CSV table of C-alpha atoms in Angstrom, one decimal:
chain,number,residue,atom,x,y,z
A,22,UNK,CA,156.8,-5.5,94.9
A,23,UNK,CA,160.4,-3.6,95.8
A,24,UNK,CA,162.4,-6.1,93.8
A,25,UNK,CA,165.3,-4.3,95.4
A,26,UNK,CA,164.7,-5.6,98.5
A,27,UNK,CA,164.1,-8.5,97.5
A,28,UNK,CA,167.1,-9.1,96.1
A,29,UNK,CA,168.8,-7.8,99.4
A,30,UNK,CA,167.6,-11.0,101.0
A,31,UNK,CA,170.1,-13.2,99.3
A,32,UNK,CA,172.8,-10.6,100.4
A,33,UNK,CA,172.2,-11.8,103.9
A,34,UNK,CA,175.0,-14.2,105.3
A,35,UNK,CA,174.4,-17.6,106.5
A,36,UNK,CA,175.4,-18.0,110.1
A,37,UNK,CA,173.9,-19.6,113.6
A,38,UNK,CA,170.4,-17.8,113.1
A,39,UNK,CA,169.9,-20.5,110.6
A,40,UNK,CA,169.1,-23.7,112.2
A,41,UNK,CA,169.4,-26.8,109.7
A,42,UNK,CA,172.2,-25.1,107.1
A,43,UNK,CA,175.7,-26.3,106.9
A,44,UNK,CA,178.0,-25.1,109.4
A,45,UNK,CA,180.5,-25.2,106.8
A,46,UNK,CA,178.4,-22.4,104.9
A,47,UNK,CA,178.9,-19.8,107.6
A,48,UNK,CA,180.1,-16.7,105.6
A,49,UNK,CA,178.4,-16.9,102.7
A,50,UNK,CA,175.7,-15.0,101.7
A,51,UNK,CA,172.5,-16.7,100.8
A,52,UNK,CA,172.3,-16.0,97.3
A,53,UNK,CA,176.2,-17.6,97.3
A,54,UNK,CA,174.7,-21.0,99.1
A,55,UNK,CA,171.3,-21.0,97.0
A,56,UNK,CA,174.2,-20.9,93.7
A,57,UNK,CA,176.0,-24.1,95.1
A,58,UNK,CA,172.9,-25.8,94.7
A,59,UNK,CA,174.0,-28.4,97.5
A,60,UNK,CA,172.3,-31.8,98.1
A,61,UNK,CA,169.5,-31.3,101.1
A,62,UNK,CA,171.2,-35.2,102.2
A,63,UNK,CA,174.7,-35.0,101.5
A,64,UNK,CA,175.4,-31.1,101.1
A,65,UNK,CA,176.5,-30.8,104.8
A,66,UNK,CA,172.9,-29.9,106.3
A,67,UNK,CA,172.6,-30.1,110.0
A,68,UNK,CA,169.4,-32.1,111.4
A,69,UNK,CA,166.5,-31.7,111.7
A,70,UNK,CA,166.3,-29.5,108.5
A,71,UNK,CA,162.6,-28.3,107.1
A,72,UNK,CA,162.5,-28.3,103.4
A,73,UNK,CA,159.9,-27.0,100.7
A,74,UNK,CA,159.4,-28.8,97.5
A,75,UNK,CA,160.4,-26.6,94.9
A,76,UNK,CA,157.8,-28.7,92.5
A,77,UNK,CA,154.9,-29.0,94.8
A,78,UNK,CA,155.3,-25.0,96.0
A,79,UNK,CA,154.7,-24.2,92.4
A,80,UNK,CA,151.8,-26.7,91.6
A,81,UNK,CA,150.0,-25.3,94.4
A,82,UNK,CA,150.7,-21.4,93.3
A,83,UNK,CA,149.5,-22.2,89.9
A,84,UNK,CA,146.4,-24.1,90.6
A,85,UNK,CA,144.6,-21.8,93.3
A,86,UNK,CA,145.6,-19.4,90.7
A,87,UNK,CA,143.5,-20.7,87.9
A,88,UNK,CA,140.9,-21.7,90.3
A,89,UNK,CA,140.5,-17.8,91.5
A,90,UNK,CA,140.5,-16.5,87.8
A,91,UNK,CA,137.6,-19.2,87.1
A,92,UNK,CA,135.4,-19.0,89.5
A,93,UNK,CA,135.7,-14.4,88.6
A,94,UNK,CA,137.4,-14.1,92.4
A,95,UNK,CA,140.0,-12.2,93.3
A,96,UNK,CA,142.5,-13.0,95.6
A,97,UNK,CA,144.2,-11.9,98.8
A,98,UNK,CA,146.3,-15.0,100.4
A,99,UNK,CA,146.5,-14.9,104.3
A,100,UNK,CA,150.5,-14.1,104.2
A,101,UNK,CA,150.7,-14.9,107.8
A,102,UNK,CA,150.6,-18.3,107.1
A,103,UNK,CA,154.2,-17.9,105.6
A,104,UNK,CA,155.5,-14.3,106.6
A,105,UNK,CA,158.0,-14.9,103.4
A,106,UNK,CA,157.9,-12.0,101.3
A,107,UNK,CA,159.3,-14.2,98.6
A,108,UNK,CA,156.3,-16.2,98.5
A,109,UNK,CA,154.5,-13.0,98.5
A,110,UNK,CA,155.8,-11.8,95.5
A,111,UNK,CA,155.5,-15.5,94.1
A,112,UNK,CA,152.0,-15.2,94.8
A,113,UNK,CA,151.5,-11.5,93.5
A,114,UNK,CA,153.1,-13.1,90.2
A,115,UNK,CA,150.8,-15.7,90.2
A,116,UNK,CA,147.8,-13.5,89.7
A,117,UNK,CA,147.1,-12.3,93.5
A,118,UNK,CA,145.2,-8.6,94.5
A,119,UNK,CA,147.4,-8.1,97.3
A,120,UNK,CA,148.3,-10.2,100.7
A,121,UNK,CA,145.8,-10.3,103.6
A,122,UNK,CA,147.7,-9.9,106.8
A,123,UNK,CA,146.8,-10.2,110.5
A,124,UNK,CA,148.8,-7.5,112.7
A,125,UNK,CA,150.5,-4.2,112.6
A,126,UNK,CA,153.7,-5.8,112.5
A,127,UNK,CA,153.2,-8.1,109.6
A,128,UNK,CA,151.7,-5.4,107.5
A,129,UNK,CA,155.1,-3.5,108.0
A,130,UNK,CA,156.8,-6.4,106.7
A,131,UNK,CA,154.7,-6.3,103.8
A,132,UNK,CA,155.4,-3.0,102.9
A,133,UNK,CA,159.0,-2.9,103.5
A,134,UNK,CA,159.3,-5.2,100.5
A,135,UNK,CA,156.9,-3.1,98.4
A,136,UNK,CA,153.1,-4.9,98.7
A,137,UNK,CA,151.0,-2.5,97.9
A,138,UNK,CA,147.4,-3.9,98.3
A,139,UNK,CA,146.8,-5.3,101.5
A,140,UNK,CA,143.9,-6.8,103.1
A,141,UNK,CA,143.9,-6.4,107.7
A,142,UNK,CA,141.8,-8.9,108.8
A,143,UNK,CA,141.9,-7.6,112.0
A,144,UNK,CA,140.4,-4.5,113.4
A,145,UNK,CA,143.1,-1.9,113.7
A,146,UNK,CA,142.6,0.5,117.2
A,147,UNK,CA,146.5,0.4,118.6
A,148,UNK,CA,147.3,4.5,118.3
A,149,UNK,CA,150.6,3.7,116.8
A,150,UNK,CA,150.2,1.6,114.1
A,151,UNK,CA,147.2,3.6,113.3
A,152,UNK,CA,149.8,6.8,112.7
A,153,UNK,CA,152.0,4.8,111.0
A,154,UNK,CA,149.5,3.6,108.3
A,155,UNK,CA,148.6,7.0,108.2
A,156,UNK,CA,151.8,8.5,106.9
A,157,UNK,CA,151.9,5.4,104.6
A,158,UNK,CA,149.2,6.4,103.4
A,159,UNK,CA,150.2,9.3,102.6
A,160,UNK,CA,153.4,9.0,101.4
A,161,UNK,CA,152.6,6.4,98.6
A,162,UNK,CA,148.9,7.0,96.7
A,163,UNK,CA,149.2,3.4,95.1
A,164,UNK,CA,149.1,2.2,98.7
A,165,UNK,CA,145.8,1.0,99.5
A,166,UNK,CA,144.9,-0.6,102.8
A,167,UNK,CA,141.5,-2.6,103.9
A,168,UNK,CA,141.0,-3.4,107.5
A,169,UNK,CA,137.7,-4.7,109.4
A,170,UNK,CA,135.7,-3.0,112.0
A,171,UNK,CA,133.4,-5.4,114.1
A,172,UNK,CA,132.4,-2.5,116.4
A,173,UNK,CA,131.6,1.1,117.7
A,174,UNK,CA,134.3,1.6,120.0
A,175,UNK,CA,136.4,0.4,117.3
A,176,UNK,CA,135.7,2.7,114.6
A,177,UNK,CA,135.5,6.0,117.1
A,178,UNK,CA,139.0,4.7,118.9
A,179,UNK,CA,140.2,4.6,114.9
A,180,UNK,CA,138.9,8.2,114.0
A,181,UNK,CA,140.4,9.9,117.3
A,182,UNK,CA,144.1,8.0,116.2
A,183,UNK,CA,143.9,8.9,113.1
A,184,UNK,CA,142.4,12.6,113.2
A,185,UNK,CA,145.3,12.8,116.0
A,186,UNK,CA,148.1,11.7,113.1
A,187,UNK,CA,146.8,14.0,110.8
A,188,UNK,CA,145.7,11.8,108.1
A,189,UNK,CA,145.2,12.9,104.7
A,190,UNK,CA,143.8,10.3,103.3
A,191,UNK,CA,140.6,8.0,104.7
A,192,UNK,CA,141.1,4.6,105.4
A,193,UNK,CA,139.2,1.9,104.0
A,194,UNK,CA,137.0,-0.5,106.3
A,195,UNK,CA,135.0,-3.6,106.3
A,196,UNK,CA,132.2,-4.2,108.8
A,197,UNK,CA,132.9,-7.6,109.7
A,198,UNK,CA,130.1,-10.0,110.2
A,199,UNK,CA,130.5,-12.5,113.4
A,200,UNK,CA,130.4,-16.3,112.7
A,201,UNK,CA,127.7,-16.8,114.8
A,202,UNK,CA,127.8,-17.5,118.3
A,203,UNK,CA,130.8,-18.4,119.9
A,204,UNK,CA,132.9,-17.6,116.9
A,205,UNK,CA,135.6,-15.3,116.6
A,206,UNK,CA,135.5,-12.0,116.3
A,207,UNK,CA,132.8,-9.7,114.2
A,208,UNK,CA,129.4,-8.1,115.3
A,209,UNK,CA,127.3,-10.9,115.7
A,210,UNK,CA,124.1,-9.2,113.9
A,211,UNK,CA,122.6,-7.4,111.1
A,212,UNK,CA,121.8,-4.5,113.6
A,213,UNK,CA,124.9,-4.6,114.8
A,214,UNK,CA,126.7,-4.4,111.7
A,215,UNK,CA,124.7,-1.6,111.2
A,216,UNK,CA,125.4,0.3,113.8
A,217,UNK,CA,129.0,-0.2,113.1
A,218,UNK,CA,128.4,1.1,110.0
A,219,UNK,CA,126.4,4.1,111.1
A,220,UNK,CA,129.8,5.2,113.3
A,221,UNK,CA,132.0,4.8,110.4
A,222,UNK,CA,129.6,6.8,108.3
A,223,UNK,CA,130.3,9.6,111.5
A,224,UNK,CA,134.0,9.4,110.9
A,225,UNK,CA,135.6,11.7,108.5
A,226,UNK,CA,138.7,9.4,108.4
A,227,UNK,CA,137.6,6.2,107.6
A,228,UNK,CA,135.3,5.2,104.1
A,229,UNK,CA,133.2,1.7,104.4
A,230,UNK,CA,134.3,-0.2,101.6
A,231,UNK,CA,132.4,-3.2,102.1
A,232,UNK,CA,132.1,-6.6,104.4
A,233,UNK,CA,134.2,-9.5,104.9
A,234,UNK,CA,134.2,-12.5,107.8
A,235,UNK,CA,135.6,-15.7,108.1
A,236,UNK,CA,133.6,-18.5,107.6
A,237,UNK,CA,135.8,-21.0,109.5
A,238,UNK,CA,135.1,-20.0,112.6
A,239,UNK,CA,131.0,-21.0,111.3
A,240,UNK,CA,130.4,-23.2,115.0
A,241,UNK,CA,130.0,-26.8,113.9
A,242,UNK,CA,130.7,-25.7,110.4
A,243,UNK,CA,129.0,-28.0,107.8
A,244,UNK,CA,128.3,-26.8,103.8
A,245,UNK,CA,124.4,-26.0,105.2
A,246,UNK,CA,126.3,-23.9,108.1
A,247,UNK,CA,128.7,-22.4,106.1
A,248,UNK,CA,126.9,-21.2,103.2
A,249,UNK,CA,123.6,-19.7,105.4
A,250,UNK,CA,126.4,-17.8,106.9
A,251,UNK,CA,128.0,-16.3,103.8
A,252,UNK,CA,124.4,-16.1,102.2
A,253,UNK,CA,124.0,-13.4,105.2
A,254,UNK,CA,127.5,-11.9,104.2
A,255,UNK,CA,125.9,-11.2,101.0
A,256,UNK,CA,122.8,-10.0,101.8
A,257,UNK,CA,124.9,-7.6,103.9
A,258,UNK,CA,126.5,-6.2,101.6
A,259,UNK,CA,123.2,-6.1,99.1
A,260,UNK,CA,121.4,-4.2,102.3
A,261,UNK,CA,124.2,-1.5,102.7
A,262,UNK,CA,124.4,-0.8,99.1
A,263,UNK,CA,120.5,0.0,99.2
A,264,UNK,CA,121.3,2.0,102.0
A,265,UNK,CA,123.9,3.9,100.1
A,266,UNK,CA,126.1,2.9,102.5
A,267,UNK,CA,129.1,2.4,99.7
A,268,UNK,CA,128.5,5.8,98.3
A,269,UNK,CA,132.1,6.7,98.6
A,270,UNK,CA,133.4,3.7,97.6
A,271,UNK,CA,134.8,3.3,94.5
A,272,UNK,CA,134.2,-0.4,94.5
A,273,UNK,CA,132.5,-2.4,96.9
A,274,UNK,CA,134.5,-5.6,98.9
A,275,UNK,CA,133.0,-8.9,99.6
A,276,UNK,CA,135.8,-11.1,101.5
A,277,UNK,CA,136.0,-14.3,102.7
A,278,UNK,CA,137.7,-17.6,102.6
A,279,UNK,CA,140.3,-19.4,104.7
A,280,UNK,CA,141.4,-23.0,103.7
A,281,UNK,CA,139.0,-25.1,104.5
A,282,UNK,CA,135.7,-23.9,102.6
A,283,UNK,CA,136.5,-21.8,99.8
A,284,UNK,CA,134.6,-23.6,97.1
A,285,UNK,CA,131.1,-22.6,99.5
A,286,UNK,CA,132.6,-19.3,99.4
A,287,UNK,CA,133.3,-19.2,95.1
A,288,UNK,CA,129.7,-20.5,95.2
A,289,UNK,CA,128.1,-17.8,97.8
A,290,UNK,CA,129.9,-15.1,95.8
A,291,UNK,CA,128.6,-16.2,92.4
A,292,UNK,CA,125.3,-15.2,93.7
A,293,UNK,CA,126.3,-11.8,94.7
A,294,UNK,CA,123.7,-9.6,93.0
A,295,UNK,CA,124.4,-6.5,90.9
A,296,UNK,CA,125.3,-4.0,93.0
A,297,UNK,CA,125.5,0.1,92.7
A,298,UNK,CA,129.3,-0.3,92.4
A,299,UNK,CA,131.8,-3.0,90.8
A,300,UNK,CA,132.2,-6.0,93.6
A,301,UNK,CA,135.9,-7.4,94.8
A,302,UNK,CA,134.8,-10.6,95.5
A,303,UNK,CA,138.0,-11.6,97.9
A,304,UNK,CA,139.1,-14.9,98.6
A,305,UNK,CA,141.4,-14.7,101.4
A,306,UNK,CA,142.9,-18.4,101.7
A,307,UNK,CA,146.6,-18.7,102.7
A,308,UNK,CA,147.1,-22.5,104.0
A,309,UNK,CA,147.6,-23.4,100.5
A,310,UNK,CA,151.0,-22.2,99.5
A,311,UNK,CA,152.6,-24.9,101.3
A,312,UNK,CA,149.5,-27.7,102.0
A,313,UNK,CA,149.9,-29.9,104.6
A,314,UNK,CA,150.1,-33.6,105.7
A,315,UNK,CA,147.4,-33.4,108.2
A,316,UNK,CA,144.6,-30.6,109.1
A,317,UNK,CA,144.3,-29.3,105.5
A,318,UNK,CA,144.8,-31.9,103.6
A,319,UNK,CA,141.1,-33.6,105.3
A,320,UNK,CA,139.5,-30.5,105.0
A,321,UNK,CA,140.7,-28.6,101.5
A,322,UNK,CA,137.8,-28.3,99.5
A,323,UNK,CA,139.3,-29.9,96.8
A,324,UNK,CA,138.4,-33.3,98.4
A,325,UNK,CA,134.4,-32.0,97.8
A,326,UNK,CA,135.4,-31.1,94.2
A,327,UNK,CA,138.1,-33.2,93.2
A,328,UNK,CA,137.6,-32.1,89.4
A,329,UNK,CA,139.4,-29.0,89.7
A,330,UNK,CA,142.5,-30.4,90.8
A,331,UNK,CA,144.0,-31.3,94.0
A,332,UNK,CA,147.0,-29.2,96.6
A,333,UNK,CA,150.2,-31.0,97.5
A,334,UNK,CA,152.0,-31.0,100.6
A,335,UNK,CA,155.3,-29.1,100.1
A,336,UNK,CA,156.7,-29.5,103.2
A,337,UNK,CA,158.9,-32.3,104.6
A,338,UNK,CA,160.8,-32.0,108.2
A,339,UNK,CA,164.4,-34.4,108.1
A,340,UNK,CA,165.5,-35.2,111.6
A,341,UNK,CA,167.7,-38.1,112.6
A,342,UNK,CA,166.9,-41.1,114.9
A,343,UNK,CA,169.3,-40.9,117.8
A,344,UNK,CA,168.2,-43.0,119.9
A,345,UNK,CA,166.8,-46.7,120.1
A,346,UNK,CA,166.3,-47.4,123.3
A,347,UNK,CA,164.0,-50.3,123.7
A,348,UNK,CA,162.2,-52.9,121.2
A,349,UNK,CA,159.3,-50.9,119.8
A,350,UNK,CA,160.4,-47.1,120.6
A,351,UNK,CA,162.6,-44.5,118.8
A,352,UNK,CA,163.1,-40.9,119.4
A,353,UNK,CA,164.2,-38.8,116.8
A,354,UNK,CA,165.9,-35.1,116.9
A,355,UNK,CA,163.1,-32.9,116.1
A,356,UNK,CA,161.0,-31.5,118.7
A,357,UNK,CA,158.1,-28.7,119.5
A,358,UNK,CA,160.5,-25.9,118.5
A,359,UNK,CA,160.8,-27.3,114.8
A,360,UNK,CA,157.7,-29.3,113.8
A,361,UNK,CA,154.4,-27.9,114.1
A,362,UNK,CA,151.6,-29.7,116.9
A,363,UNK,CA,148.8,-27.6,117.8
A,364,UNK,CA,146.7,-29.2,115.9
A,365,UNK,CA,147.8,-32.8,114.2
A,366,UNK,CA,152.0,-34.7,115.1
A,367,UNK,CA,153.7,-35.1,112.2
A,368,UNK,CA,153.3,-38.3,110.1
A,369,UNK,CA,156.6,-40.7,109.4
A,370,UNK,CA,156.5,-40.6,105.5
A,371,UNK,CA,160.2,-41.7,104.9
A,372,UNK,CA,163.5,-42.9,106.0
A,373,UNK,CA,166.8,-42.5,104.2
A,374,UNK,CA,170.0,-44.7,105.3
A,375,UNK,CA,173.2,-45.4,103.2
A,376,UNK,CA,171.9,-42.6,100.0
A,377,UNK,CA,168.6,-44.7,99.9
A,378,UNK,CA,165.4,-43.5,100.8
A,379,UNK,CA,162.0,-46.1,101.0
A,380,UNK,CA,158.6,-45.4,102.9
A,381,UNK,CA,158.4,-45.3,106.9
A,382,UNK,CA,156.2,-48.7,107.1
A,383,UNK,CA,155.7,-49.4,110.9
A,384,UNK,CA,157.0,-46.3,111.9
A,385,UNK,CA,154.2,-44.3,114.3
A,386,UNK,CA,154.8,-40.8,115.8
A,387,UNK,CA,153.1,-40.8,119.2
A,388,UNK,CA,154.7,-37.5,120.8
A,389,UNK,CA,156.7,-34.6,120.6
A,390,UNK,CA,159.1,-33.3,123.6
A,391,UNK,CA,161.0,-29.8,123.6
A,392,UNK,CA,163.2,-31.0,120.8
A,393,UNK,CA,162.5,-35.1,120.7
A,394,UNK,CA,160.2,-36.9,118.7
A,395,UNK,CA,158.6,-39.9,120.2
A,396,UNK,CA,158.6,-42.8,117.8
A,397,UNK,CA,156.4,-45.7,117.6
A,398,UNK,CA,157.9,-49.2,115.7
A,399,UNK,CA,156.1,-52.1,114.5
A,400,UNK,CA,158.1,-55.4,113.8
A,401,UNK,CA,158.1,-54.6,110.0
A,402,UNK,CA,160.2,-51.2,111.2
A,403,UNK,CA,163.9,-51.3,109.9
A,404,UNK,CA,165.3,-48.5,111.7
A,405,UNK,CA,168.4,-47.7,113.3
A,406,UNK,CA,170.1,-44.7,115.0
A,407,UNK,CA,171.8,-42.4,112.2
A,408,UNK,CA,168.7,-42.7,109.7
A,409,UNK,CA,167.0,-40.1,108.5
A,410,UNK,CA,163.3,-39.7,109.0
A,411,UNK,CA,161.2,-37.6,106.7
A,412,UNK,CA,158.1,-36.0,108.8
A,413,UNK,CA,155.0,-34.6,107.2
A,414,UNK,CA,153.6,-31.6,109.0
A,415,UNK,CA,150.1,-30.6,109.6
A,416,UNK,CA,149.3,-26.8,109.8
A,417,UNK,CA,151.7,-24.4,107.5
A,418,UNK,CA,150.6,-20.7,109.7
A,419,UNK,CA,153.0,-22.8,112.8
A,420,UNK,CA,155.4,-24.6,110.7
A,421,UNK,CA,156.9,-21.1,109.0
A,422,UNK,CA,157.1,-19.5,112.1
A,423,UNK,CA,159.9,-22.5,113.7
A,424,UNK,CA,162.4,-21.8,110.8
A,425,UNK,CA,164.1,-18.7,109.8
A,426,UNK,CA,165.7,-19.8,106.2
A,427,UNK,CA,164.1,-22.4,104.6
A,428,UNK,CA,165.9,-24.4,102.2
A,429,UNK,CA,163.8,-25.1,98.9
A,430,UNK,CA,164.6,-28.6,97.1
A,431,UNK,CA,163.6,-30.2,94.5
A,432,UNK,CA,162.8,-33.4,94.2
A,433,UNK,CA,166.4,-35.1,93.6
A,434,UNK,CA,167.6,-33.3,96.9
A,435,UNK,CA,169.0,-30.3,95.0
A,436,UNK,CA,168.5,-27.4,97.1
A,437,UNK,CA,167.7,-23.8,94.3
A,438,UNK,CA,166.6,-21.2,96.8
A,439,UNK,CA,166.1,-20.5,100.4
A,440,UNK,CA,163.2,-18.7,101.9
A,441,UNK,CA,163.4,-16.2,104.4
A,442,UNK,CA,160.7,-15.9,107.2
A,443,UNK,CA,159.8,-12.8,109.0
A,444,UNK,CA,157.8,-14.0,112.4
């Protein structure tokens, strides 16, 4: 990565973009906050405040780390879960391919801070993003590029753009294979597939490199489901390669794997047969870099498998209780624009009064409003307006995208580093 821009992030200055930082810290540049290493609790922070665990960040880095190198897969993390190009080069350091990406944008992100493998899980037909991956192409040969194709207007809309940009160099596609019906995106068949293939094959700028889907969009996904889908992803790929489908490729890309199922995907992928070409079997999951408190952590396959180790939630959201207006109710200073809802509320985990900090017993969200959170107390609650309350969050990909400049503590409350979001 462009450890140059990098380093340009801490030159940035702290002002009023940054919810949650000290007001007092207005002027300084990041890197000159991140070196006061101030208390998350008592270091001025403005509620509600999100914070990453410096400790739990890292466990969960190294472990899908050493899970990809034993199970022979490589690996690609969905960085639209986080849009923080310091995460991506955390991740990149931590053993990854390259960063998967979902949109023109976000790929420019990427490569403004020097990613140089990355993985489009998208099909790419807007004209001008298609020129601009052309010249970046061709400007940098250590760039490489992988996006899908699901279908024959695709692939002939990507060969007129690119033909009309003048590209030098071919880009590399996947023929992605539907979920089944009802799913997301992806042709839905074999013959489809094919036939996607076959227009790819007619393009002069683009070179099939392989096939990739995304078995979480499986409809009523079960292990049986899920792995009779990626057994077809396989035999895909085993199908084109008799074909001599890959014959330009110089290796050939099996991809797969959100959050939720990548241990049927490590499995699936051990049973990839030799092919004509060396396989890049690509695990794609991204939820992991930060966990969760609600979604994930039901569904990570490390509940199936609990022998090779188990994800943390890094995230905790700090608001304040302002108001107690009735026996039984709280409401709290965090709302829809700071804790993600679309698919779980956050969970009371803490409250902190006076310096002291003990668990959130009797303490119930029930709602969230534009910027209130509805609070639910039991007779064992002990809370009063002024407290803190620490919130655990349930999907990371909507929790990033609410906070510019994240503070990362550890776990006494010293804040070390501050992560910058690009959404």
């Amino acid at each position: 990565m462009n450890t140059e821009a990098l380093a340009r992030l801490a030159e940035e200055r702290v002002d009023h973009r940054f919810k949650g930082l000290p007001p007092d810290a207005a002027g300084l540049t990041v890197g000159e906050l991140a070196a006061q290493r101030r208390d998350l609790f008592t270091g001025g922070f403005t509620t509600p405040v999100l914070a990453l665990s410096a400790e739990r960040l890292e466990h969960n880095l190294r472990l899908m780390e050493t899970y990809a190198a034993r199970h022979g897969l490589a690996f690609a993390p969905h960085g639209k879960t986080s849009m923080a190009p310091q995460l991506f080069h955390r991740q990149l350091a931590h053993g990854a391919w390259g960063i998967t990406l979902a949109l023109p944008h976000q790929v420019r992100v990427a490569r403004a801070f020097g990613v140089e493998r990355i993985f489009l899980a998208n099909e790419l037909v807007d004209p001008a993003a298609l020129r601009w991956a052309a010249a970046e192409l061709a400007a940098d040969p250590a760039f490489r590029l992988v996006c899908y194709v699901d279908s024959v207007r695709g692939a002939e809309l990507m060969d007129a753009a690119l033909r009309e940009a003048g590209a030098t160099r071919p880009l590399d596609v996947v023929v992605e294979l539907g979920a089944g019906e009802g799913a997301r995106t992806g042709a839905r068949t074999e013959t489809e597939c094919a036939a996607v293939a076959d227009a790819v094959a007619a393009a002069a700028t683009l070179r099939l490199t392989g096939v990739a889907g995304y078995e979480g969009e499986v409809p009523r996904a079960d292990p049986e489901r899920v792995r009779a889908w990626l057994d077809r992803l396989v035999a895909l790929a085993a199908s084109f390669d008799r074909a001599g489908r890959f014959a330009d490729a110089e290796e050939i890309v099996v991809s797969a794997g959100g959050s939720a199922w990548f241990d049927a995907v490590a499995d699936a992928f051990a049973d990839i047969p030799e092919l004509s070409r060396p396989v890049l079997k690509l695990l794609r999951s991204g939820a992991y870099v930060s966990h969760d408190d609600g979604h994930y952590r039901e569904l990570t396959p490390f509940n199936r498998v609990p022998q090779e180790g188990a994800l943390e939630p890094a995230f905790r959201l700090w608001a304040q209780v302002v108001s107690r207006p009735a026996e039984g109710q709280a409401f709290a200073n965090a709302g829809k624009r700071d804790a993600a809802y679309d698919l779980d509320l956050p969970v009371a985990q803490a409250v902190r009064r006076d310096g002291a900090e003990r668990p959130a017993d009797g303490i119930a969200v029930t709602g969230l409003s534009d910027q209130h959170t509805w609070l639910a107390t039991g007779p064992e609650a002990d809370l009063a307006v002024g407290d803190w309350i620490g919130l655990g969050l349930s999907h990371p990909c909507t929790s990033f995208d609410k906070w510019q400049l994240i503070p990362v503590a550890e776990a006494d409350g010293t804040v070390v580093d501050y992560v910058r979001t690009f959404f």
